[in-house]
Coordinates of C-alpha atoms in Angstrom, one line a residue:
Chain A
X1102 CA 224.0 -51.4 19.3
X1103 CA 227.5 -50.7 20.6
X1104 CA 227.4 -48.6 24.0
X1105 CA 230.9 -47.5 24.2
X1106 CA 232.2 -47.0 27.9
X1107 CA 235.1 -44.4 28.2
X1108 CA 237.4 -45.4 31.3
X1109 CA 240.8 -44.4 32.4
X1110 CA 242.9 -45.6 35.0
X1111 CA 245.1 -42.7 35.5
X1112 CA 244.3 -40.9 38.7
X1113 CA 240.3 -41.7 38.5
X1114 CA 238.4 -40.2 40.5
X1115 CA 240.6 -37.4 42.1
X1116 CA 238.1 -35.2 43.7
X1117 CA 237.7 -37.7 46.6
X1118 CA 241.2 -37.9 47.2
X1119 CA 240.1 -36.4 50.8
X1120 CA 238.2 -40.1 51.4
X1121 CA 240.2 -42.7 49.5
X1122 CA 243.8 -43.3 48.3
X1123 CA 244.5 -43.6 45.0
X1124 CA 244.6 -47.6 45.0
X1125 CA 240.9 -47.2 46.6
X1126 CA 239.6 -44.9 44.0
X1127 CA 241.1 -47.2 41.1
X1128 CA 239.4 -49.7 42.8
X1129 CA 236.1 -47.8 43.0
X1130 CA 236.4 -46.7 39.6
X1131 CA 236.6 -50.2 38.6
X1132 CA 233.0 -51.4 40.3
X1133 CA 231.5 -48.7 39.1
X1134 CA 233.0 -49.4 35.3
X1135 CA 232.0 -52.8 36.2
X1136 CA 227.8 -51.8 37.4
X1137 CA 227.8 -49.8 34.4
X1138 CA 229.1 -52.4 31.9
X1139 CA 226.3 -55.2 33.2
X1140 CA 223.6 -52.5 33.0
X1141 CA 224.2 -52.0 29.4
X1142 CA 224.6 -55.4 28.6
X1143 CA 221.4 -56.5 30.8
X1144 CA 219.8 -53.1 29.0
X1145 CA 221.1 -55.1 25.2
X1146 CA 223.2 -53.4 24.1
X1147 CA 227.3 -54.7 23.0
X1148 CA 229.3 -53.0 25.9
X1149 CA 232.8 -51.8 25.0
X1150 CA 235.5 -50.3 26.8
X1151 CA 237.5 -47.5 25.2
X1152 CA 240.3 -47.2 27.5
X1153 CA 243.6 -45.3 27.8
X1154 CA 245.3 -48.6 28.9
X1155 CA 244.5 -51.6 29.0
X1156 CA 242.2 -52.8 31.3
X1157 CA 240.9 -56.2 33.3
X1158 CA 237.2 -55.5 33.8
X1159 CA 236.3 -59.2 35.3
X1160 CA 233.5 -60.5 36.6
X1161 CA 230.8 -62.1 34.7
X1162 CA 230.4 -59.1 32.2
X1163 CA 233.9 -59.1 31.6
X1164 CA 234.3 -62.2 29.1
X1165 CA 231.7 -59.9 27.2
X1166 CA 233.5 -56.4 26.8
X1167 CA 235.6 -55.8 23.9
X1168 CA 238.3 -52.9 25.3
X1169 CA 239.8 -50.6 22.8
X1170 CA 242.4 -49.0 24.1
X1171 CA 242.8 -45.0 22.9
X1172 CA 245.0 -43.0 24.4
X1173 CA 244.0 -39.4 23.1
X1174 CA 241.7 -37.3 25.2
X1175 CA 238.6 -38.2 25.8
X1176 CA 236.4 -36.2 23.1
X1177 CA 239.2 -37.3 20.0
X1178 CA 239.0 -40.9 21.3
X1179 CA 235.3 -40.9 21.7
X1180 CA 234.4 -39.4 17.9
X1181 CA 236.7 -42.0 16.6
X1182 CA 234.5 -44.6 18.3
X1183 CA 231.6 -43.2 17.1
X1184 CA 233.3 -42.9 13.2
X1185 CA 230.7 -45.8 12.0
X1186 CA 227.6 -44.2 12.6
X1187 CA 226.2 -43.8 9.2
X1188 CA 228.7 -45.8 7.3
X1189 CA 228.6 -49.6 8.6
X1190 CA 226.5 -48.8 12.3
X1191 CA 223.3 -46.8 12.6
X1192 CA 223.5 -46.2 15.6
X1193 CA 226.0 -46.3 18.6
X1194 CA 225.7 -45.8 22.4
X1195 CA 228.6 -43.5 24.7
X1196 CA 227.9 -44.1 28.6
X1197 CA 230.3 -42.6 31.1
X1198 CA 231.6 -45.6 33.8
X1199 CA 231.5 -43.4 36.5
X1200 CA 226.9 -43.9 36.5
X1201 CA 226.9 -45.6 39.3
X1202 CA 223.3 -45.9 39.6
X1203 CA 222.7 -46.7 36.4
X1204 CA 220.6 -49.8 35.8
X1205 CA 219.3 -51.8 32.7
X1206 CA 215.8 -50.1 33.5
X1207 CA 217.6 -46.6 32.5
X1208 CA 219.3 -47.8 29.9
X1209 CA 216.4 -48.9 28.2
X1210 CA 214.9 -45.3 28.3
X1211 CA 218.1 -44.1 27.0
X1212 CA 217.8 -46.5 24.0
X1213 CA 213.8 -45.7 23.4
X1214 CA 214.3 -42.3 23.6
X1215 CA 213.9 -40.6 20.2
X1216 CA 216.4 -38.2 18.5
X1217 CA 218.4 -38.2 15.9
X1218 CA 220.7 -37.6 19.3
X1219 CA 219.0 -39.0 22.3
X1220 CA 220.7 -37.5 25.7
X1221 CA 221.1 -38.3 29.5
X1222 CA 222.6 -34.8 31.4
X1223 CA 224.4 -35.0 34.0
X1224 CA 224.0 -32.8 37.6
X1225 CA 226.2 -29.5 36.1
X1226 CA 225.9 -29.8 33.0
X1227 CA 227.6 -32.6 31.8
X1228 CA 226.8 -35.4 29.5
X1229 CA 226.5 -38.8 30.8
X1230 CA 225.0 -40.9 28.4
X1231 CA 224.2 -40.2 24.9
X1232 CA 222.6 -42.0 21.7
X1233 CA 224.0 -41.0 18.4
X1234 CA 221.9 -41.7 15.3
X1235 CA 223.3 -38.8 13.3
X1236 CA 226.7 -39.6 11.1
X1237 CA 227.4 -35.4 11.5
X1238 CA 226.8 -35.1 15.5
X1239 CA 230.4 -35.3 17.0
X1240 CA 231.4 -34.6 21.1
X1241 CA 233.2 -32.0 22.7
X1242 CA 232.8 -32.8 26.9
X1243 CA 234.9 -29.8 27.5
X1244 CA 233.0 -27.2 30.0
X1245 CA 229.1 -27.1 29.4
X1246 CA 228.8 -30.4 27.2
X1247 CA 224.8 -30.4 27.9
X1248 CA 224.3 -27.4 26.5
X1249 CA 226.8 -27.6 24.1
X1250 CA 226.0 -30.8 22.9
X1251 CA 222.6 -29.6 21.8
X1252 CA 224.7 -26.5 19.8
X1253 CA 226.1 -28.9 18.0
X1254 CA 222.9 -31.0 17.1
X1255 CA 221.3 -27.9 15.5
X1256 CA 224.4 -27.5 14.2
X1257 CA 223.8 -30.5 11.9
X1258 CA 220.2 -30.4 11.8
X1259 CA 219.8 -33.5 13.9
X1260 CA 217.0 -33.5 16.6
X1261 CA 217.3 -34.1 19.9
X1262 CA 215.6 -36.1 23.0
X1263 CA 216.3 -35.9 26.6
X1264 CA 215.9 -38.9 28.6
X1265 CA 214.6 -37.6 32.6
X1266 CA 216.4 -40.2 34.9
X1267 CA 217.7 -39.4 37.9
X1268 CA 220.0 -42.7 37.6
X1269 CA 221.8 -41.7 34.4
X1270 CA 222.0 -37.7 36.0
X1271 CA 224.4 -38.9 38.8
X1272 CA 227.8 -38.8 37.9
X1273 CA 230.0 -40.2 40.9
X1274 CA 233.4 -37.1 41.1
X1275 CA 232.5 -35.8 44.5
X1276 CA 232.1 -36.9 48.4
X1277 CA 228.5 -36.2 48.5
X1278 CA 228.1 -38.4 45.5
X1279 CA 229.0 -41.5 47.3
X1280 CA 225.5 -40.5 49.7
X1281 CA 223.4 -41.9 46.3
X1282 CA 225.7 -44.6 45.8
X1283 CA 224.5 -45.9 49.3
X1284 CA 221.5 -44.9 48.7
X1285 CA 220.6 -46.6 45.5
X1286 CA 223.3 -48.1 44.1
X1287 CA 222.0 -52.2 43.6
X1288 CA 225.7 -53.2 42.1
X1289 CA 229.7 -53.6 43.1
X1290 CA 230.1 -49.8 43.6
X1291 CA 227.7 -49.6 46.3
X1292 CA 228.9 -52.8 48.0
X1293 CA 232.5 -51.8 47.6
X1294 CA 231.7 -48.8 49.6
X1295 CA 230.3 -50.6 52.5
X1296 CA 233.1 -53.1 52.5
X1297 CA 235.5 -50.0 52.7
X1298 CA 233.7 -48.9 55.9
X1299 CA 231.1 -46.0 54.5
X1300 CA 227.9 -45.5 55.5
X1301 CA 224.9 -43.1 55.8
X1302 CA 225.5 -40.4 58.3
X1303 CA 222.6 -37.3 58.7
X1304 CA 224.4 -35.2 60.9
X1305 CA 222.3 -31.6 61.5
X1306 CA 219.4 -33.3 59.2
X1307 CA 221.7 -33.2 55.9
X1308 CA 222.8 -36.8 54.8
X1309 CA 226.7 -37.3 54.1
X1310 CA 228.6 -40.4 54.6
X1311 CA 231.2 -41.4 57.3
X1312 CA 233.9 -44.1 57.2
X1313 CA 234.2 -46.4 60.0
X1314 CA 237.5 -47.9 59.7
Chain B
X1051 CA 193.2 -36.6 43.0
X1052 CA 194.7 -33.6 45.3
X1053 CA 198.4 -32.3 45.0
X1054 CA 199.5 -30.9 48.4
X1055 CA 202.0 -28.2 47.8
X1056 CA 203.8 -27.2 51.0
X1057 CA 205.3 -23.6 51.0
X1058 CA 206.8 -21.2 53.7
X1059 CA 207.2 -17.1 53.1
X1060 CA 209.3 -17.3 56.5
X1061 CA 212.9 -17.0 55.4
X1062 CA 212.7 -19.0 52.2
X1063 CA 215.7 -20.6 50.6
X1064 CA 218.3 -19.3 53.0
X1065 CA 221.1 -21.3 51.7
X1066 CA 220.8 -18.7 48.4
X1067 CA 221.5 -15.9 51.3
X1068 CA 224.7 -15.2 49.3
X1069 CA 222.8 -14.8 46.2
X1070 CA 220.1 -13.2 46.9
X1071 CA 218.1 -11.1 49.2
X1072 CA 215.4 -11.9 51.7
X1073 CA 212.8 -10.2 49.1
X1074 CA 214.3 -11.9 46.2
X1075 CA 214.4 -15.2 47.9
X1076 CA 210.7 -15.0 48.5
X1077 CA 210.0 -13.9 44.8
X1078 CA 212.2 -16.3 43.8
X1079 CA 210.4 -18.9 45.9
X1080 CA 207.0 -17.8 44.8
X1081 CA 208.0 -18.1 41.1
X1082 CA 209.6 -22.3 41.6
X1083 CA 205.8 -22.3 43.6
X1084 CA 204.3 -20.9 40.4
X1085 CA 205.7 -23.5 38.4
X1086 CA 205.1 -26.8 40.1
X1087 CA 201.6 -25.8 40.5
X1088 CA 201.2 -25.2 37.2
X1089 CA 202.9 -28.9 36.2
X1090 CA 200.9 -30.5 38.7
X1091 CA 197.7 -28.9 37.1
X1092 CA 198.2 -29.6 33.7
X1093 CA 199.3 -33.4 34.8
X1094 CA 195.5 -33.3 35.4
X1095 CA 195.7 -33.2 39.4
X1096 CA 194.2 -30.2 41.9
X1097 CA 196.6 -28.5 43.1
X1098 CA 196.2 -27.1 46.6
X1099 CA 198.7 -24.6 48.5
X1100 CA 199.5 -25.7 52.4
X1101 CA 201.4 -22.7 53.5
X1102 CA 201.9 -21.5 56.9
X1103 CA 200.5 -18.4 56.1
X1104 CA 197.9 -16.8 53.1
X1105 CA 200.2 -16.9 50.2
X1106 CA 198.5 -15.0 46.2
X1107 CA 199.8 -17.1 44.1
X1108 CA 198.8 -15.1 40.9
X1109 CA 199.3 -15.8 36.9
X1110 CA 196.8 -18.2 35.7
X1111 CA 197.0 -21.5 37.9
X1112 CA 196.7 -19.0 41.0
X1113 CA 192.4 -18.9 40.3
X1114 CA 192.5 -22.7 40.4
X1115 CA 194.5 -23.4 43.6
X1116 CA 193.0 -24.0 47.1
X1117 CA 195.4 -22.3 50.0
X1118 CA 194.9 -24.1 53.2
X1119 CA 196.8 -22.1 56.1
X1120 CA 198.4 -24.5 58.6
X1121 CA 201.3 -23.2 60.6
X1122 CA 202.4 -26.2 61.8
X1123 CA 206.1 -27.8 60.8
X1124 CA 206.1 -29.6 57.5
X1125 CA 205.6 -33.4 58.9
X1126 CA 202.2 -32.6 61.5
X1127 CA 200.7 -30.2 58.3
X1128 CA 201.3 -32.8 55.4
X1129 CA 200.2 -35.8 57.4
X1130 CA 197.2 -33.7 58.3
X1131 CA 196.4 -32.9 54.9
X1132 CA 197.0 -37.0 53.8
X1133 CA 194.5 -37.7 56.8
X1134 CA 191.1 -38.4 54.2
X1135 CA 193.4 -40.9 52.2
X1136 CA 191.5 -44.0 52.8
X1137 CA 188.5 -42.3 54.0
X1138 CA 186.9 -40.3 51.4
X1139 CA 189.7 -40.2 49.1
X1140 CA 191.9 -42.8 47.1
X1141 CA 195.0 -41.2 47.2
X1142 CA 196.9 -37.5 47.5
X1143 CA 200.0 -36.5 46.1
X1144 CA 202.5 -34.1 48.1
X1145 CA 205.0 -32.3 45.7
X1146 CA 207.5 -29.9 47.1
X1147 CA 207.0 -26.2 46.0
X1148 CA 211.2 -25.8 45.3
X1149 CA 211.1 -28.3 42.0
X1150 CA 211.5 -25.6 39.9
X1151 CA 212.6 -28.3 37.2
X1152 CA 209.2 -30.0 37.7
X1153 CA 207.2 -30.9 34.4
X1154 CA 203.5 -32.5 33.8
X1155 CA 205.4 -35.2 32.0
X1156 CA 207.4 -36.0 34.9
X1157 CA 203.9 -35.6 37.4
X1158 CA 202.3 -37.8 35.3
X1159 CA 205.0 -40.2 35.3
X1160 CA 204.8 -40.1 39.6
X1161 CA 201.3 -40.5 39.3
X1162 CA 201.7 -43.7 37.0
X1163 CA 204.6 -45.4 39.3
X1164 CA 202.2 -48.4 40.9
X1165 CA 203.0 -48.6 44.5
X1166 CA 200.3 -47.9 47.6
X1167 CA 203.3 -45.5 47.8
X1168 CA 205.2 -43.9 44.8
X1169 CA 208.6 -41.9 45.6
X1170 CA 210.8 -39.2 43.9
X1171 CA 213.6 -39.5 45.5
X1172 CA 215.2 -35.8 46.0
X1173 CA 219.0 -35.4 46.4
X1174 CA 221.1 -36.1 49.2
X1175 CA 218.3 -38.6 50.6
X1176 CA 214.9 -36.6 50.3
X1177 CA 211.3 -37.3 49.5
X1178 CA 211.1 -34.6 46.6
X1179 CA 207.3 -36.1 45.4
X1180 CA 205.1 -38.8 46.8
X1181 CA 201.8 -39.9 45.8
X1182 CA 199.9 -41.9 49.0
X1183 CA 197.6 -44.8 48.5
X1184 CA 198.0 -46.5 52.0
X1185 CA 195.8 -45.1 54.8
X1186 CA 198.0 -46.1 57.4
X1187 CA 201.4 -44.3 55.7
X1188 CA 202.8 -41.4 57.3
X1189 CA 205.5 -38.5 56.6
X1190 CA 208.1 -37.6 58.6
X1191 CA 210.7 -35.3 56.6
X1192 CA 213.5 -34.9 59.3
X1193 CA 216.7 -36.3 58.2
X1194 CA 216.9 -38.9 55.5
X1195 CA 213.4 -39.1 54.3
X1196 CA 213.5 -40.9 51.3
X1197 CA 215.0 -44.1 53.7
X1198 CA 213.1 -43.2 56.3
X1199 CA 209.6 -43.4 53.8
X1200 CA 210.5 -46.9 52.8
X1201 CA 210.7 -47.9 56.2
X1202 CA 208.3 -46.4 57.1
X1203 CA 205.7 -48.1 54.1
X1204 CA 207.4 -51.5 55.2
X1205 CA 206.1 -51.0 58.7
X1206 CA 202.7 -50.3 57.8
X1207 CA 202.7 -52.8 54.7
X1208 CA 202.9 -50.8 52.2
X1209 CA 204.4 -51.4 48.8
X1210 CA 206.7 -48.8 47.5
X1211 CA 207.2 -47.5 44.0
X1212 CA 210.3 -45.2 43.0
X1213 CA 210.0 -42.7 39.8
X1214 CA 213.6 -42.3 38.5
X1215 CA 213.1 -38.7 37.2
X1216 CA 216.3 -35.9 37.2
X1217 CA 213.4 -33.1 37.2
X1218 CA 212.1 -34.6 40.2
X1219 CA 215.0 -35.2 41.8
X1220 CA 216.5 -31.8 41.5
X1221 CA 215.0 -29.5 44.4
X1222 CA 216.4 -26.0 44.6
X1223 CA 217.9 -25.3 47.7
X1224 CA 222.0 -24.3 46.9
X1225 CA 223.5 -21.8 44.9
X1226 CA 224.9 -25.0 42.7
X1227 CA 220.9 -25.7 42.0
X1228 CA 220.4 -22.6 40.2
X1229 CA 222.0 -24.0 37.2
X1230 CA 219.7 -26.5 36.8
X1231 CA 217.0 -24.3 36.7
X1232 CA 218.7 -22.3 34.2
X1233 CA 220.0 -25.2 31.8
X1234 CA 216.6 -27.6 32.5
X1235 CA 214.2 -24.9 33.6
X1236 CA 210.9 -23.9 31.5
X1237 CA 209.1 -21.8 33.5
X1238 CA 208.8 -18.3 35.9
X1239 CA 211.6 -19.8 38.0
X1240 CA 214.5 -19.9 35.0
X1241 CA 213.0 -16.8 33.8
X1242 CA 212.9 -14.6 37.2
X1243 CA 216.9 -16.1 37.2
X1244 CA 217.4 -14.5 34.2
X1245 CA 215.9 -11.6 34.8
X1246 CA 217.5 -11.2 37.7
X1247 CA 221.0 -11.6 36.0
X1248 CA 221.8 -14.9 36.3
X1249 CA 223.5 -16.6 33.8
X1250 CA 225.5 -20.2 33.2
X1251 CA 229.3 -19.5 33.7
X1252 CA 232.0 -22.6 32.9
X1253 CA 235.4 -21.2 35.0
X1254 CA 237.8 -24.2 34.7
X1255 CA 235.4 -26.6 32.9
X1256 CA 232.7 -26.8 35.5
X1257 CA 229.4 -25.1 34.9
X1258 CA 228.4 -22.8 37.9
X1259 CA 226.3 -19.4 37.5
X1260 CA 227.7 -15.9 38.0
X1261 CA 225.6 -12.7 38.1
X1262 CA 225.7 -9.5 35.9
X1263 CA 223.7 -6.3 37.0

C-alpha cells in the first residue's frame, strides 16, 4: 500500500518561530519527514512524498521515497493522490510528516485497523493519519477534520475505525510539543533537538523544554 | 486485580477556573470520576476510590466501588495502597480519576502491556495509568513522572512496559482538554460538557470550545 506523506518546505513549522529560525525549523521539519518516512516503510508500506517542491529526503529511507511534487493546497493535492483508490489501488495510506513519534509499531495499527476509512486523530481535532479503502471518501483538513472527516464517511456510506495511539495523536506545531519529542521520540527529530541544545526542563512541576546554547 | 482511583473534592481542576466554577469543577470532576470507574469495571478490574475525603460516587458503578479515605498527598496514599503488591496480591493498577477519554478497551489494553510495570504515559511527561507487578516499585508523581517511573523500575529492576493509547494519554486538566472530551468522550463527562453548554468551536481553523448559556 502507498502511505502518502504531505510535506512542504515553505515556512514549516511556524508556530515555534519563538525557539528556532526558519533554517532550524526546515531543518526540524526534515527529521521528522525523515522518522516518519522509515516508520512507514519499517511498518510495509511504499512511502511517498507529495511535496510542494521538490525535496532531498536522504538518509537510508531516502533511495526508497518516490516524491511527487503538487503544488495546490494541501486537501486538492492530497485527493489527487488518493484518485486510485478503487480504480488501479485498493487501498492507500495519507500520514502527516510532522508524527514525530510515530513508529512502525503504530503504523501497523493504523494499517490493521478496520474501516472502510480507518483514522488516527490528532490532539485538536485534526487528522494525522488516515487509511482510505473507500473510492467516494475524499479530505477536507480545513478546521475540525476529525470530526469532519467522519461527516464525510457517512456521507458515502463508508465505515469508519479509529486507531487509539498516542504516537500517531501527536502532531509536532507547538513549543510544548517538542516536550514528547524528547520524551519519546526514538528517531532524527528527537536527536536533532538535543544536538540543537534542548532538553527537559520541569520548572514549578510542569515539564517544558529549555535550550542551552 | 484492584484499580486505585485517586480523587480530591479540594479545589478540583483549578486550571478550568476560567471555565467553570468551584461547584461545577467538582461536578465536573465527579462526572470524569464516574467514567473511569466505570471503564475500569467493565475491563473486568475492582475499582476502588482513594480520596482524601468520603466521596458518593452514585449511577450504577458507585454500589460496586470501595472508597478508602486517605488524606495524605497523592505519592505516600498510592504507594500505600500498592503496599500488598507482592504480598497477598499480584499486581494493582492505579488510573487517574481526570481520563475522562478512558475506555475498557483501552484498560484492557494497560492491563495486557507485559512489563513488572506497564505505563500510560500522560501528556507533558505524566504517569496517566500504571499497572504494578514489582513489589519493590514505587510512585512518586512530582514533576516528570512518566521519566521519573522508568527510573525508578530500572533501580529496583523492574521491566517496563508502555501502552501507546491517545485515550490514556489525554488527562483533563486545561481548558484546551475539554475538547477532547467533547470530540472523543462517551460518557457523563462529554455529557455534563454538553449540558453545561459547551460546544466544539473552529475560530481560524483550530478547534477550541466556546460556551452558550
Amino acid at each position: 500500500m502507498r502511505a502518502v506523506v504531505p510535506y512542504t518546505d515553505r515556512d514549516p513549522k511556524s508556530r515555534l518561530g519563538g525557539l528556532l529560525d526558519a533554517d532550524e525549523r526546515r531543518d526540524f521539519a526534515r527529521a521528522m519527514l525523515h522518522d516518519v518516512l522509515s516508520a512507514v516503510a519499517e511498518a510495509g508500506l511504499e512511502p511517498e512524498v507529495l511535496s510542494t517542491a521538490p525535496v532531498d529526503v536522504g538518509g537510508d529511507v531516502g533511495s526508497q521515497v518516490r516524491v511527487t511534487v503538487d503544488d495546490r493546497p494541501l486537501t486538492p493535492a492530497v485527493n489527487a493522490a488518493l484518485d486510485p483508490v478503487g480504480g488501479t489501488e485498493t487501498a492507500a495510506a495519507v500520514v502527516m510528516a510532522d508524527l514525530a513519534l510515530a513508529t512502525p509499531t503504530a503504523v501497523r495499527r493504523l494499517v490493521e485497523t478496520p474501516g472502510d476509512v480507518a483514522v488516527a486523530p490528532g490532539r485538536g481535532g485534526g487528522t494525522n493519519a488516515l487509511v482510505v479503502r473507500h473510492p467516494d471518501f475524499a479530505v477536507d483538513y480545513h478546521g475540525c477534520s476529525y470530526r469532519d472527516h467522519r461527516r464525510v464517511a457517512d456521507d458515502v456510506g463508508a465505515s469508519v475505525g479509529v486507531v487509539d495511539s498516542m504516537r500517531l495523536s501527536t502532531d509536532v506545531d507547538e513549543p510544548e510539543d517538542l516536550a514528547e519529542v524528547l520524551l519519546h521520540g526514538e528517531g532524527r527529530a528527537a536527536e536533532w533537538l538535543r544536538e540543537a541544545g534542548f532538553e527537559l526542563a520541569v520548572p514549578g512541576g510542569r515539564v517544558s523544554v529549555e535550550r542551552r546554547v
